[in-house]
Coordinates of C-alpha atoms in Angstrom, one line a residue:
Chain E
X1 CA -51.5 -15.4 -126.5
X2 CA -48.6 -17.7 -125.5
X3 CA -47.0 -17.9 -122.0
X4 CA -43.4 -16.8 -121.6
X5 CA -41.0 -19.9 -122.0
X6 CA -39.4 -19.8 -118.4
X7 CA -42.6 -19.4 -116.5
X8 CA -42.7 -21.3 -113.2
X9 CA -45.5 -23.8 -112.2
X10 CA -46.7 -21.2 -109.7
X11 CA -47.0 -18.8 -112.7
X12 CA -48.8 -21.4 -114.7
X13 CA -51.2 -21.9 -111.8
X14 CA -51.8 -18.2 -111.7
X15 CA -52.5 -18.1 -115.4
X16 CA -55.0 -20.9 -115.2
X17 CA -57.0 -19.2 -112.5
X18 CA -56.8 -15.9 -114.4
X19 CA -58.2 -17.6 -117.5
X20 CA -61.0 -19.1 -115.5
X21 CA -61.9 -15.7 -114.0
X22 CA -61.9 -14.3 -117.6
X23 CA -64.1 -17.0 -118.9
X24 CA -66.6 -16.3 -116.1
X25 CA -66.5 -12.5 -116.8
X26 CA -67.0 -12.9 -120.6
X27 CA -69.9 -15.2 -120.0
X28 CA -71.6 -12.4 -118.1
X29 CA -70.7 -9.7 -120.6
X30 CA -69.4 -11.3 -123.9
X31 CA -67.2 -9.4 -126.2
X32 CA -69.0 -8.0 -129.3
X33 CA -67.7 -10.3 -131.9
X34 CA -66.6 -10.3 -134.6
X35 CA -64.5 -7.3 -134.1
X36 CA -63.7 -4.8 -136.7
X37 CA -59.9 -4.9 -137.6
X38 CA -59.2 -1.5 -136.2
X39 CA -61.0 -2.4 -133.0
X40 CA -59.0 -5.6 -132.8
X41 CA -55.7 -3.7 -133.2
X42 CA -56.6 -1.2 -130.5
X43 CA -57.6 -4.0 -128.2
X44 CA -54.3 -5.7 -128.7
X45 CA -52.5 -2.5 -128.0
X46 CA -54.4 -2.1 -124.7
X47 CA -53.6 -5.7 -123.7
X48 CA -49.9 -5.2 -124.4
X49 CA -49.8 -2.1 -122.3
X50 CA -51.6 -4.0 -119.5
X51 CA -49.2 -6.8 -119.7
X52 CA -46.2 -4.4 -119.3
X53 CA -47.9 -2.6 -116.4
X54 CA -48.5 -6.0 -114.7
X55 CA -44.9 -7.0 -115.2
X56 CA -43.7 -3.7 -113.7
X57 CA -46.0 -4.1 -110.7
X58 CA -44.9 -7.7 -110.3
X59 CA -41.2 -6.5 -110.3
X60 CA -42.0 -3.8 -107.6
X61 CA -43.8 -6.4 -105.5
X62 CA -40.9 -8.8 -105.6
X63 CA -38.5 -6.0 -104.7
X64 CA -40.6 -4.9 -101.8
X65 CA -40.8 -8.5 -100.6
X66 CA -37.0 -8.9 -100.7
X67 CA -36.6 -5.8 -98.7
X68 CA -39.2 -6.9 -96.2
X69 CA -37.4 -10.3 -95.9
X70 CA -34.1 -8.5 -95.2
X71 CA -35.7 -6.3 -92.7
X72 CA -37.4 -9.2 -91.0
X73 CA -34.1 -11.1 -90.8
X74 CA -32.4 -8.0 -89.3
X75 CA -35.0 -7.6 -86.6
X76 CA -35.1 -11.3 -86.0
X77 CA -31.4 -11.1 -85.2
X78 CA -31.8 -8.2 -83.0
X79 CA -34.6 -10.0 -81.2
X80 CA -32.7 -13.2 -80.9
X81 CA -29.5 -11.7 -79.7
X82 CA -30.9 -8.9 -77.5
X83 CA -29.2 -8.9 -74.0
X84 CA -32.6 -9.0 -72.3
X85 CA -35.1 -11.7 -72.5
X86 CA -38.2 -11.3 -74.8
X87 CA -41.3 -13.5 -74.7
X88 CA -44.6 -13.5 -76.5
X89 CA -47.2 -15.1 -74.3
X90 CA -50.7 -16.2 -75.1
X91 CA -53.7 -15.5 -72.9
X92 CA -53.3 -18.9 -71.3
X93 CA -49.7 -17.9 -70.4
X94 CA -48.2 -20.3 -73.0
X95 CA -44.9 -19.2 -74.5
X96 CA -45.3 -18.5 -78.2
X97 CA -41.9 -17.0 -78.9
X98 CA -38.8 -16.5 -76.9
X99 CA -35.4 -15.1 -77.7
X100 CA -32.0 -16.6 -76.7
X101 CA -31.5 -14.5 -73.6
X102 CA -35.1 -15.3 -72.4
X103 CA -34.4 -19.1 -72.9
X104 CA -31.2 -18.7 -71.0
X105 CA -33.0 -17.0 -68.1
X106 CA -35.5 -19.9 -67.9
X107 CA -32.6 -22.4 -68.2
X108 CA -34.1 -24.3 -71.1
X109 CA -33.5 -24.6 -74.8
X110 CA -35.6 -22.3 -76.9
X111 CA -37.2 -25.2 -78.9
X112 CA -38.4 -26.8 -75.7
X113 CA -40.0 -23.6 -74.4
X114 CA -42.5 -23.0 -77.1
X115 CA -46.0 -24.0 -75.9
X116 CA -45.1 -24.4 -72.2
X117 CA -46.7 -22.1 -69.7
X118 CA -44.6 -19.3 -68.4
X119 CA -45.9 -19.3 -64.8
X120 CA -44.3 -22.8 -64.4
X121 CA -40.9 -21.0 -64.5
X122 CA -41.8 -18.5 -61.8
X123 CA -40.8 -19.3 -58.3
X124 CA -43.8 -20.8 -56.4
X125 CA -43.8 -17.9 -53.9
X126 CA -44.1 -15.3 -56.7
X127 CA -46.7 -17.1 -58.9
X128 CA -49.7 -15.4 -57.4
X129 CA -48.1 -12.0 -57.9
X130 CA -47.2 -12.9 -61.5
X131 CA -50.7 -14.1 -62.3
X132 CA -52.1 -10.8 -60.9
X133 CA -49.6 -8.8 -63.0
X134 CA -50.3 -10.9 -66.1
X135 CA -54.0 -10.5 -66.0
X136 CA -53.6 -6.7 -65.5
X137 CA -51.4 -6.7 -68.6
X138 CA -54.1 -8.4 -70.6
X139 CA -56.7 -6.0 -69.4
X140 CA -54.9 -3.5 -71.5
X141 CA -53.6 -1.2 -68.9
X142 CA -50.5 0.8 -69.4
X143 CA -47.1 -0.8 -69.5
X144 CA -46.1 -1.8 -66.0
X145 CA -43.4 -3.6 -64.4
X146 CA -43.1 -6.2 -61.7
X147 CA -40.3 -8.2 -60.0
X148 CA -40.5 -11.9 -59.5
X149 CA -38.1 -14.7 -58.8
X150 CA -37.6 -17.4 -61.4
X151 CA -37.6 -21.0 -60.3
X152 CA -34.0 -21.6 -61.6
X153 CA -31.8 -20.9 -64.5
X154 CA -28.2 -21.3 -65.5
X155 CA -26.9 -19.2 -62.7
X156 CA -29.4 -20.5 -60.1
X157 CA -32.5 -18.7 -59.0
X158 CA -32.7 -15.3 -60.6
X159 CA -34.7 -12.2 -59.8
X160 CA -36.1 -10.6 -62.9
X161 CA -37.9 -7.4 -63.7
X162 CA -40.8 -7.8 -66.2
X163 CA -42.4 -5.3 -68.4
X164 CA -45.4 -6.5 -70.4
X165 CA -47.3 -4.9 -73.3
X166 CA -50.4 -6.1 -75.0
X167 CA -50.0 -6.8 -78.7
X168 CA -52.0 -5.0 -81.3
X169 CA -54.5 -7.9 -81.7
X170 CA -55.0 -8.1 -77.9
X171 CA -54.4 -11.9 -78.1
X172 CA -50.8 -11.8 -77.2
X173 CA -48.6 -10.2 -74.5
X174 CA -45.1 -9.1 -75.2
X175 CA -42.9 -9.4 -72.2
X176 CA -39.4 -8.0 -71.7
X177 CA -37.5 -9.8 -68.9
X178 CA -34.4 -8.2 -67.3
X179 CA -32.2 -10.1 -64.9
X180 CA -31.8 -7.9 -61.9
X181 CA -30.2 -10.5 -59.7
X182 CA -26.8 -8.8 -59.7
X183 CA -28.3 -5.5 -58.8
X184 CA -30.4 -7.2 -56.1
X185 CA -27.3 -8.9 -54.7
X186 CA -25.4 -5.6 -54.7
X187 CA -28.3 -3.9 -53.0
X188 CA -28.5 -6.7 -50.4
X189 CA -24.7 -6.6 -49.9
X190 CA -25.0 -2.8 -49.5
X191 CA -27.8 -3.2 -47.0
X192 CA -25.8 -5.8 -45.1
X193 CA -22.7 -3.5 -45.2
X194 CA -24.8 -0.6 -44.1
X195 CA -26.1 -2.7 -41.2
X196 CA -22.7 -3.9 -40.3
X197 CA -21.4 -0.4 -40.5
X198 CA -24.2 0.8 -38.2
X199 CA -23.4 -2.0 -35.9
X200 CA -19.8 -1.2 -35.9
X201 CA -20.4 2.5 -35.3
X202 CA -22.7 1.6 -32.4
X203 CA -20.2 -0.8 -31.0
X204 CA -17.4 1.8 -31.3
X205 CA -19.6 4.5 -29.8
X206 CA -20.4 2.3 -26.9
X207 CA -16.7 1.4 -26.5
X208 CA -15.8 5.1 -26.6
X209 CA -18.5 5.9 -24.0
X210 CA -17.3 3.3 -21.7
X211 CA -13.7 4.4 -22.2
X212 CA -14.7 7.9 -21.4
X213 CA -16.4 6.6 -18.3
X214 CA -13.3 4.7 -17.3
X215 CA -11.2 7.8 -18.0
X216 CA -13.5 9.9 -15.8
X217 CA -13.3 7.3 -13.0
X218 CA -9.5 7.2 -13.4
X219 CA -9.4 11.0 -13.4
X220 CA -11.4 11.1 -10.2
X221 CA -9.2 8.5 -8.7
X222 CA -6.1 10.5 -9.6
X223 CA -7.5 13.7 -8.2
X224 CA -8.2 11.8 -5.1
X225 CA -4.7 10.5 -5.0
X226 CA -3.3 13.9 -5.6
X227 CA -5.4 15.3 -2.8
X228 CA -4.2 12.4 -0.6
X229 CA -0.7 13.2 -1.5
X230 CA -1.2 16.8 -0.7
X231 CA -2.6 15.9 2.7
X232 CA 0.3 13.5 3.2
X233 CA 2.7 16.3 2.3
X234 CA 1.1 18.7 4.7
X235 CA 1.3 16.0 7.4
X236 CA 5.0 15.4 6.6
X237 CA 5.7 19.1 6.8
X238 CA 3.8 19.3 10.0
X239 CA 5.8 16.3 11.3
X240 CA 9.1 17.9 10.2
X241 CA 8.1 21.0 12.1
X242 CA 7.3 19.0 15.2
X243 CA 10.6 17.2 14.8
X244 CA 12.4 20.5 14.4
X245 CA 10.7 21.8 17.6
X246 CA 11.7 18.7 19.5
X247 CA 15.3 19.2 18.4
X248 CA 15.0 22.8 19.5
X249 CA 13.8 21.8 22.9
X250 CA 16.9 19.6 23.3
X251 CA 19.0 22.6 22.2
X252 CA 17.3 24.8 24.7
X253 CA 17.8 22.3 27.4
X254 CA 21.5 22.1 26.7
X255 CA 21.8 25.8 26.5
X256 CA 20.0 26.5 29.6
X257 CA 21.5 23.9 31.9
X258 CA 24.7 25.8 32.6
X259 CA 23.2 29.3 33.2
X260 CA 20.4 27.8 35.3
X261 CA 23.0 25.9 37.3
X262 CA 25.0 29.1 37.8
X263 CA 21.9 31.0 38.7
X264 CA 21.0 28.4 41.3
X265 CA 24.5 28.5 42.8
X266 CA 24.5 32.4 42.9
X267 CA 21.2 32.5 44.7
X268 CA 22.2 29.7 47.2
X269 CA 25.5 31.5 47.8
X270 CA 23.6 34.4 49.3
X271 CA 21.8 32.2 51.8
X272 CA 24.8 30.0 52.6
X273 CA 27.2 33.0 53.3
X274 CA 24.5 34.5 55.4
X275 CA 24.3 31.3 57.4
X276 CA 27.9 30.1 57.4
X277 CA 29.6 33.5 57.3
X278 CA 31.1 35.8 54.7
X279 CA 27.8 37.5 53.8
X280 CA 28.1 41.2 52.8
X281 CA 26.2 43.9 51.0
X282 CA 28.8 43.7 48.2
X283 CA 28.3 40.0 47.8
X284 CA 24.5 40.4 47.9
X285 CA 24.6 43.2 45.2
X286 CA 27.1 41.3 43.1
X287 CA 25.1 38.0 43.2
X288 CA 21.8 39.8 42.5
X289 CA 23.4 41.6 39.5
X290 CA 24.9 38.4 38.2
X291 CA 21.6 36.5 38.7
X292 CA 19.8 39.3 36.8
X293 CA 22.4 39.0 34.0
X294 CA 21.7 35.3 33.7
X295 CA 17.9 35.9 33.7
X296 CA 18.4 38.5 30.9
X297 CA 20.6 36.0 29.0
X298 CA 18.0 33.3 29.3
X299 CA 15.3 35.7 28.2
X300 CA 17.3 36.6 25.1
X301 CA 17.9 33.0 24.2
X302 CA 14.1 32.5 24.2
X303 CA 13.9 35.3 21.7
X304 CA 16.5 33.7 19.6
X305 CA 14.7 30.4 19.5
X306 CA 11.4 32.2 18.8
X307 CA 12.9 34.1 15.9
X308 CA 14.0 30.8 14.5
X309 CA 10.8 28.8 14.8
X310 CA 8.4 31.6 14.6
X311 CA 6.5 32.7 11.5
X312 CA 8.4 34.1 8.5
X313 CA 9.4 37.6 8.7
X314 CA 9.4 40.0 5.8
X315 CA 11.9 39.3 3.0
X316 CA 14.9 41.4 4.0
X317 CA 18.5 41.9 3.5
X318 CA 20.5 40.3 6.3
X319 CA 24.1 39.5 7.2
X320 CA 24.9 36.0 6.2
X321 CA 27.7 35.6 8.9
X322 CA 25.4 36.9 11.6
X323 CA 22.7 34.4 10.6
X324 CA 25.2 31.6 10.6
X325 CA 26.6 32.6 14.0
X326 CA 23.2 32.7 15.5
X327 CA 22.2 29.3 14.2
X328 CA 25.4 27.7 15.3
X329 CA 25.0 29.3 18.7
X330 CA 21.6 27.7 19.0
X331 CA 22.9 24.2 18.6
X332 CA 26.5 24.5 19.9
X333 CA 25.8 23.3 23.4
X334 CA 23.7 20.3 22.2
X335 CA 26.4 19.3 19.7
X336 CA 29.2 19.8 22.2
X337 CA 27.4 17.6 24.7
X338 CA 27.5 14.9 21.9
X339 CA 31.2 15.6 21.4
X340 CA 30.7 17.2 18.0
X341 CA 33.1 20.1 17.4
X342 CA 31.8 23.0 15.2
X343 CA 34.3 25.3 13.6
X344 CA 33.2 28.4 11.8
X345 CA 35.3 30.4 9.4
X346 CA 33.4 33.5 8.2
X347 CA 35.2 35.9 5.7
X348 CA 34.0 39.2 4.5
X349 CA 30.6 40.7 5.1
X350 CA 28.3 39.0 2.7
X351 CA 24.7 40.3 2.8
X352 CA 21.9 38.4 1.2
X353 CA 18.2 38.8 0.5
X354 CA 15.7 36.4 1.9
X355 CA 14.1 35.2 5.1
X356 CA 16.6 34.9 7.9
X357 CA 14.6 32.4 9.8
X358 CA 14.1 30.2 6.8
X359 CA 17.8 30.4 6.1
X360 CA 18.6 29.4 9.7
X361 CA 16.2 26.5 9.2
X362 CA 18.3 25.3 6.2
X363 CA 21.5 25.5 8.1
X364 CA 20.0 23.7 11.1
X365 CA 18.6 20.9 8.8
X366 CA 22.0 20.4 7.3
X367 CA 23.7 20.4 10.7
X368 CA 21.1 18.1 12.2
X369 CA 21.7 15.7 9.2
X370 CA 25.4 15.7 10.0
X371 CA 24.7 15.0 13.6
X372 CA 22.5 12.0 12.8
X373 CA 25.2 10.7 10.4
X374 CA 27.8 11.0 13.2
X375 CA 25.5 9.1 15.6
X376 CA 24.7 6.4 13.1
X377 CA 28.3 5.9 11.9
X378 CA 29.7 6.3 15.5
X379 CA 32.2 8.7 14.0
X380 CA 35.3 9.3 16.2
X381 CA 36.1 12.9 16.8
X382 CA 33.1 14.2 14.9
X383 CA 33.8 17.6 13.3
X384 CA 31.8 20.1 11.3
X385 CA 33.3 23.1 9.6
X386 CA 31.1 26.0 8.4
X387 CA 32.8 28.3 6.0
X388 CA 31.4 31.4 4.4
X389 CA 32.8 33.9 1.9
X390 CA 31.9 36.2 -1.0
X391 CA 32.7 34.9 -4.5
X392 CA 31.9 36.4 -7.9
X393 CA 28.9 38.4 -6.7
X394 CA 27.4 35.5 -4.7
X395 CA 27.6 34.5 -1.1
X396 CA 28.9 31.0 -0.6
X397 CA 28.4 28.7 2.5
X398 CA 29.9 25.3 2.8
X399 CA 29.1 22.9 5.6
X400 CA 31.5 20.0 5.7
X401 CA 31.4 17.0 8.0
X402 CA 33.6 13.9 8.6
X403 CA 30.8 11.4 8.9
X404 CA 32.0 9.2 6.0
X405 CA 30.1 10.8 3.2
X406 CA 26.9 9.8 1.3
X407 CA 26.7 6.6 -0.8
X408 CA 27.1 7.5 -4.4
X409 CA 23.9 5.7 -5.5
X410 CA 21.8 7.9 -3.3
X411 CA 23.7 11.2 -3.7
X412 CA 21.2 12.4 -6.3
X413 CA 18.2 11.4 -4.2
X414 CA 18.8 13.0 -0.9
X415 CA 16.9 16.2 -1.9
X416 CA 13.9 14.2 -3.0
X417 CA 10.8 14.5 -0.8
X418 CA 10.2 11.6 1.6
X419 CA 13.6 10.1 0.9
X420 CA 15.3 9.0 4.1
X421 CA 17.9 6.5 5.1
X422 CA 17.0 6.8 8.7
X423 CA 15.0 4.3 10.7
X424 CA 11.3 4.5 10.6
X425 CA 10.2 7.3 12.9
X426 CA 13.5 9.0 13.0
X427 CA 13.6 10.9 9.7
X428 CA 10.7 12.5 7.9
X429 CA 12.6 12.7 4.6
X430 CA 11.4 16.2 4.2
X431 CA 14.2 18.3 5.9
X432 CA 16.6 18.4 3.0
X433 CA 13.8 18.6 0.5
X434 CA 12.5 21.7 2.2
X435 CA 16.0 23.1 2.5
X436 CA 16.5 22.9 -1.2
X437 CA 13.1 24.4 -1.8
X438 CA 13.9 27.4 0.5
X439 CA 17.3 28.1 -1.1
X440 CA 16.3 27.5 -4.7
X441 CA 12.7 28.7 -4.8
X442 CA 12.5 31.3 -2.1
X443 CA 16.0 32.7 -2.3
X444 CA 16.8 31.9 -6.0
X445 CA 20.1 30.3 -4.9
X446 CA 21.5 26.8 -5.2
X447 CA 21.9 24.0 -2.7
X448 CA 24.2 21.1 -3.7
X449 CA 26.0 18.3 -2.1
X450 CA 29.1 16.3 -2.9
X451 CA 31.4 13.9 -1.1
X452 CA 34.8 15.2 0.1
X453 CA 37.7 13.5 1.9
X454 CA 36.1 11.6 4.8
X455 CA 32.6 13.2 4.6
X456 CA 30.0 15.2 2.9
X457 CA 30.0 18.8 1.9
X458 CA 26.8 20.9 1.4
X459 CA 27.2 24.1 -0.6
X460 CA 24.8 27.0 -0.6
X461 CA 25.2 29.8 -3.1
X462 CA 22.9 32.8 -2.9
Chain T
X1 CA 42.8 15.2 63.7
X2 CA 42.1 13.6 60.4
X3 CA 44.2 14.8 57.4
X4 CA 42.5 17.7 55.6
X5 CA 39.9 16.7 53.0
X6 CA 41.1 17.1 49.4
X7 CA 38.5 17.7 46.6
X8 CA 38.9 17.9 42.8
X9 CA 36.2 19.8 40.9
X10 CA 36.1 19.0 37.1
X11 CA 33.9 21.6 35.5
X12 CA 34.2 23.8 32.5
X13 CA 32.0 26.7 33.7
X14 CA 34.4 29.0 35.4
X15 CA 31.7 31.1 37.1
X16 CA 30.2 28.0 38.7
X17 CA 33.7 27.0 39.9
X18 CA 34.0 30.5 41.4
X19 CA 30.9 29.9 43.5
X20 CA 31.8 26.4 44.5
X21 CA 35.3 27.4 45.5
X22 CA 33.9 30.1 47.7
X23 CA 31.0 28.3 49.4
X24 CA 32.4 24.7 50.0
X25 CA 35.3 25.9 52.3
X26 CA 32.7 27.7 54.5
X27 CA 30.9 24.4 55.1
X28 CA 34.2 22.3 55.2
X29 CA 36.9 24.5 56.7
X30 CA 40.4 23.4 55.8
X31 CA 39.3 21.6 52.7
X32 CA 41.8 21.6 49.8
X33 CA 40.1 22.3 46.4
X34 CA 41.7 21.5 43.1
X35 CA 40.1 22.7 39.9
X36 CA 40.3 21.2 36.4
X37 CA 38.5 22.6 33.3
X38 CA 38.6 19.3 31.4
X39 CA 39.0 15.6 31.6
X40 CA 42.8 15.3 30.8
X41 CA 43.6 18.0 33.3
X42 CA 41.5 16.3 35.9
X43 CA 43.4 13.0 35.3
X44 CA 46.7 14.9 35.7
X45 CA 45.6 16.5 39.0
X46 CA 44.6 13.1 40.3
X47 CA 48.0 11.7 39.6
X48 CA 49.7 14.6 41.3
X49 CA 47.4 15.2 44.3
X50 CA 45.4 12.1 44.9
X51 CA 42.1 13.8 45.9
X52 CA 39.7 12.0 48.2
X53 CA 36.6 13.0 46.3
X54 CA 36.2 14.0 42.6
X55 CA 33.2 16.1 41.8
X56 CA 32.7 15.9 38.0
X57 CA 30.3 16.9 35.3
X58 CA 29.4 14.3 32.7
X59 CA 30.0 16.5 29.7
X60 CA 33.5 17.7 29.6
X61 CA 35.6 19.0 26.8
X62 CA 38.4 16.8 25.6
X63 CA 37.4 13.6 27.3
X64 CA 34.0 12.7 28.6
X65 CA 33.4 12.4 32.4
X66 CA 32.8 8.7 32.3
X67 CA 36.1 7.9 30.6
X68 CA 38.0 10.2 33.0
X69 CA 36.4 8.5 35.9
X70 CA 37.3 5.1 34.6
X71 CA 40.9 6.0 34.2
X72 CA 41.1 7.6 37.7
X73 CA 39.5 4.5 39.2
X74 CA 42.0 2.2 37.7
X75 CA 44.8 4.5 38.8
X76 CA 43.5 5.2 42.3
X77 CA 40.7 2.7 43.3
X78 CA 40.0 4.5 46.6
X79 CA 38.9 7.7 45.0
X80 CA 35.2 8.5 45.4
X81 CA 33.1 10.3 42.9
X82 CA 30.2 12.7 42.9
X83 CA 28.8 12.9 39.4
X84 CA 26.7 15.9 38.4
X85 CA 24.4 15.5 35.5
X86 CA 21.3 17.0 33.8
X87 CA 18.2 15.1 33.0
X88 CA 19.0 14.7 29.3
X89 CA 22.2 12.9 30.2
X90 CA 20.5 10.3 32.4
X91 CA 21.2 7.8 29.7
X92 CA 24.9 8.1 30.3
X93 CA 24.5 7.0 33.9
X94 CA 24.5 3.3 32.8
X95 CA 28.2 3.7 32.0
X96 CA 28.8 5.2 35.5
X97 CA 26.9 2.3 37.1
X98 CA 29.0 -0.2 35.2
X99 CA 32.2 1.2 36.7
X100 CA 30.7 1.2 40.2
X101 CA 29.6 4.8 40.6
X102 CA 26.1 5.3 42.0
X103 CA 26.1 8.7 43.6
X104 CA 25.1 11.5 41.4
X105 CA 23.5 14.9 41.7
X106 CA 21.1 16.6 39.2
X107 CA 21.7 20.0 37.8
X108 CA 21.0 22.7 38.9
X109 CA 23.1 21.8 41.9
X110 CA 21.6 22.3 45.4
X111 CA 24.3 23.0 48.0
X112 CA 22.6 21.0 50.8
X113 CA 22.6 17.9 48.6
X114 CA 26.2 18.5 47.6
X115 CA 27.3 19.0 51.2
X116 CA 25.5 15.8 52.2
X117 CA 27.2 13.9 49.5
X118 CA 30.6 15.2 50.5
X119 CA 30.0 14.4 54.1
X120 CA 28.9 10.9 53.3
X121 CA 31.9 10.3 51.1
X122 CA 34.4 11.8 53.6
X123 CA 33.1 9.7 56.6
X124 CA 35.4 6.8 57.4
X125 CA 34.3 3.8 55.6

């Protein structure tokens, strides 16, 4: 039997050891020689069939080996280029294999890793935890994971999650190492943000609470101020009332002087004529009658003043001209003593709804204002004209003075509460304010003012 | 016998004038009484009749009592005055004092005070 011509030295080696094995075998059980020719032919045939079978087997084996090699290369690539780190560690912790990602994690070239102990790459603080985990993995328990910090890699210290599995032989441990630093940093950032947010919320809440507190205080302060203002207003109104009463007393004094004087003269005349001559029953009766007239007159003027300053009567319809005449009558003597002439010009018979005493108060306030202006400006020949008439379904009253008028810049302020141009203690600043309120709120009319030739003109429409 | 006393009463209350006109002559028989209802009228009467005594109110229509008194005084310095006033006019008295008038009566007028004043004024000075 000759060997095939292109047989390799490896094949030659195989042949030699096969011949040796055959020699040993035939020594134990030698072939029955010589062989009959037909036996020899059959044997040859057998051998040829064997040879072909072996060649076929050999071919199959070679093929299987090629496939295995291709497969191994493929998995080797997958292993090397996997995005997570893989290590094979021995019982002593020595690194037996590592892929590229694993080497990058440890920050060392792959060639220099082999044989070095893995725990050296774990941060000192986590080494005990790693050792514990590693020994558990070798004890064959189920696949578990743990997180440790590495001592340092390309991107600085990294935190990794490890999952270890014991190899089939039990002599090696396969470890997958995943870099969770980014996730950790994100978690940390999130936790910090959460903390900051909480802090901010707490800060803002406390700010809001203190704002609320301040607002409450301010509100209380304002309520107090409003209350103070209301009290002040009451006081002002009270003062205005007292001032009006004082004014009334002056009016009464002036109005009563003449009748009282006359009453005195009439009474004295009785005694003097009795004493000096000329006394008679007729004179006595006449003087008593006259005295009683005067007493009646004085009594009536008390009623007039009381009507004016007394409490409000019912809302009623009243004659405008009558109310004006009564009011002017109340102050005429006082004004005439001051040299102020009052002219009235009443036309028609306007009747209006409202409170007569309040209406009188308004007229009196306006007249008193004119009087004060005359005194302040030392007006020569002071004069007031009160006109009233009926116009387009409304009663109109104008009160015009010649006291020089009101300065344009304060014309729109004179109805404001507490506004006064008078010296301290002389004006309350409430008279015209109340007048406007009475005419516009209580009587639904209008009270306006304007300057006319030489003075001011107040106009009431109701 | 002394010449008859001449009075001027300046007053705007006619009823009061009526009483004064009736009663004064009873106390001062033969007295001549002139009446004026206002300041300018009083001034005219002074020019025409030269009264010895002027009895005047402070408040007068047309011209106030003080001004009338001033004018009469400058016209006839011998004229004497009795000023009648109410309490509320007391402030005006300063003006009367400044023109040399110090005799005044308060309203309501009491006849005995008025008579005393007339007697005092009419006595030879």
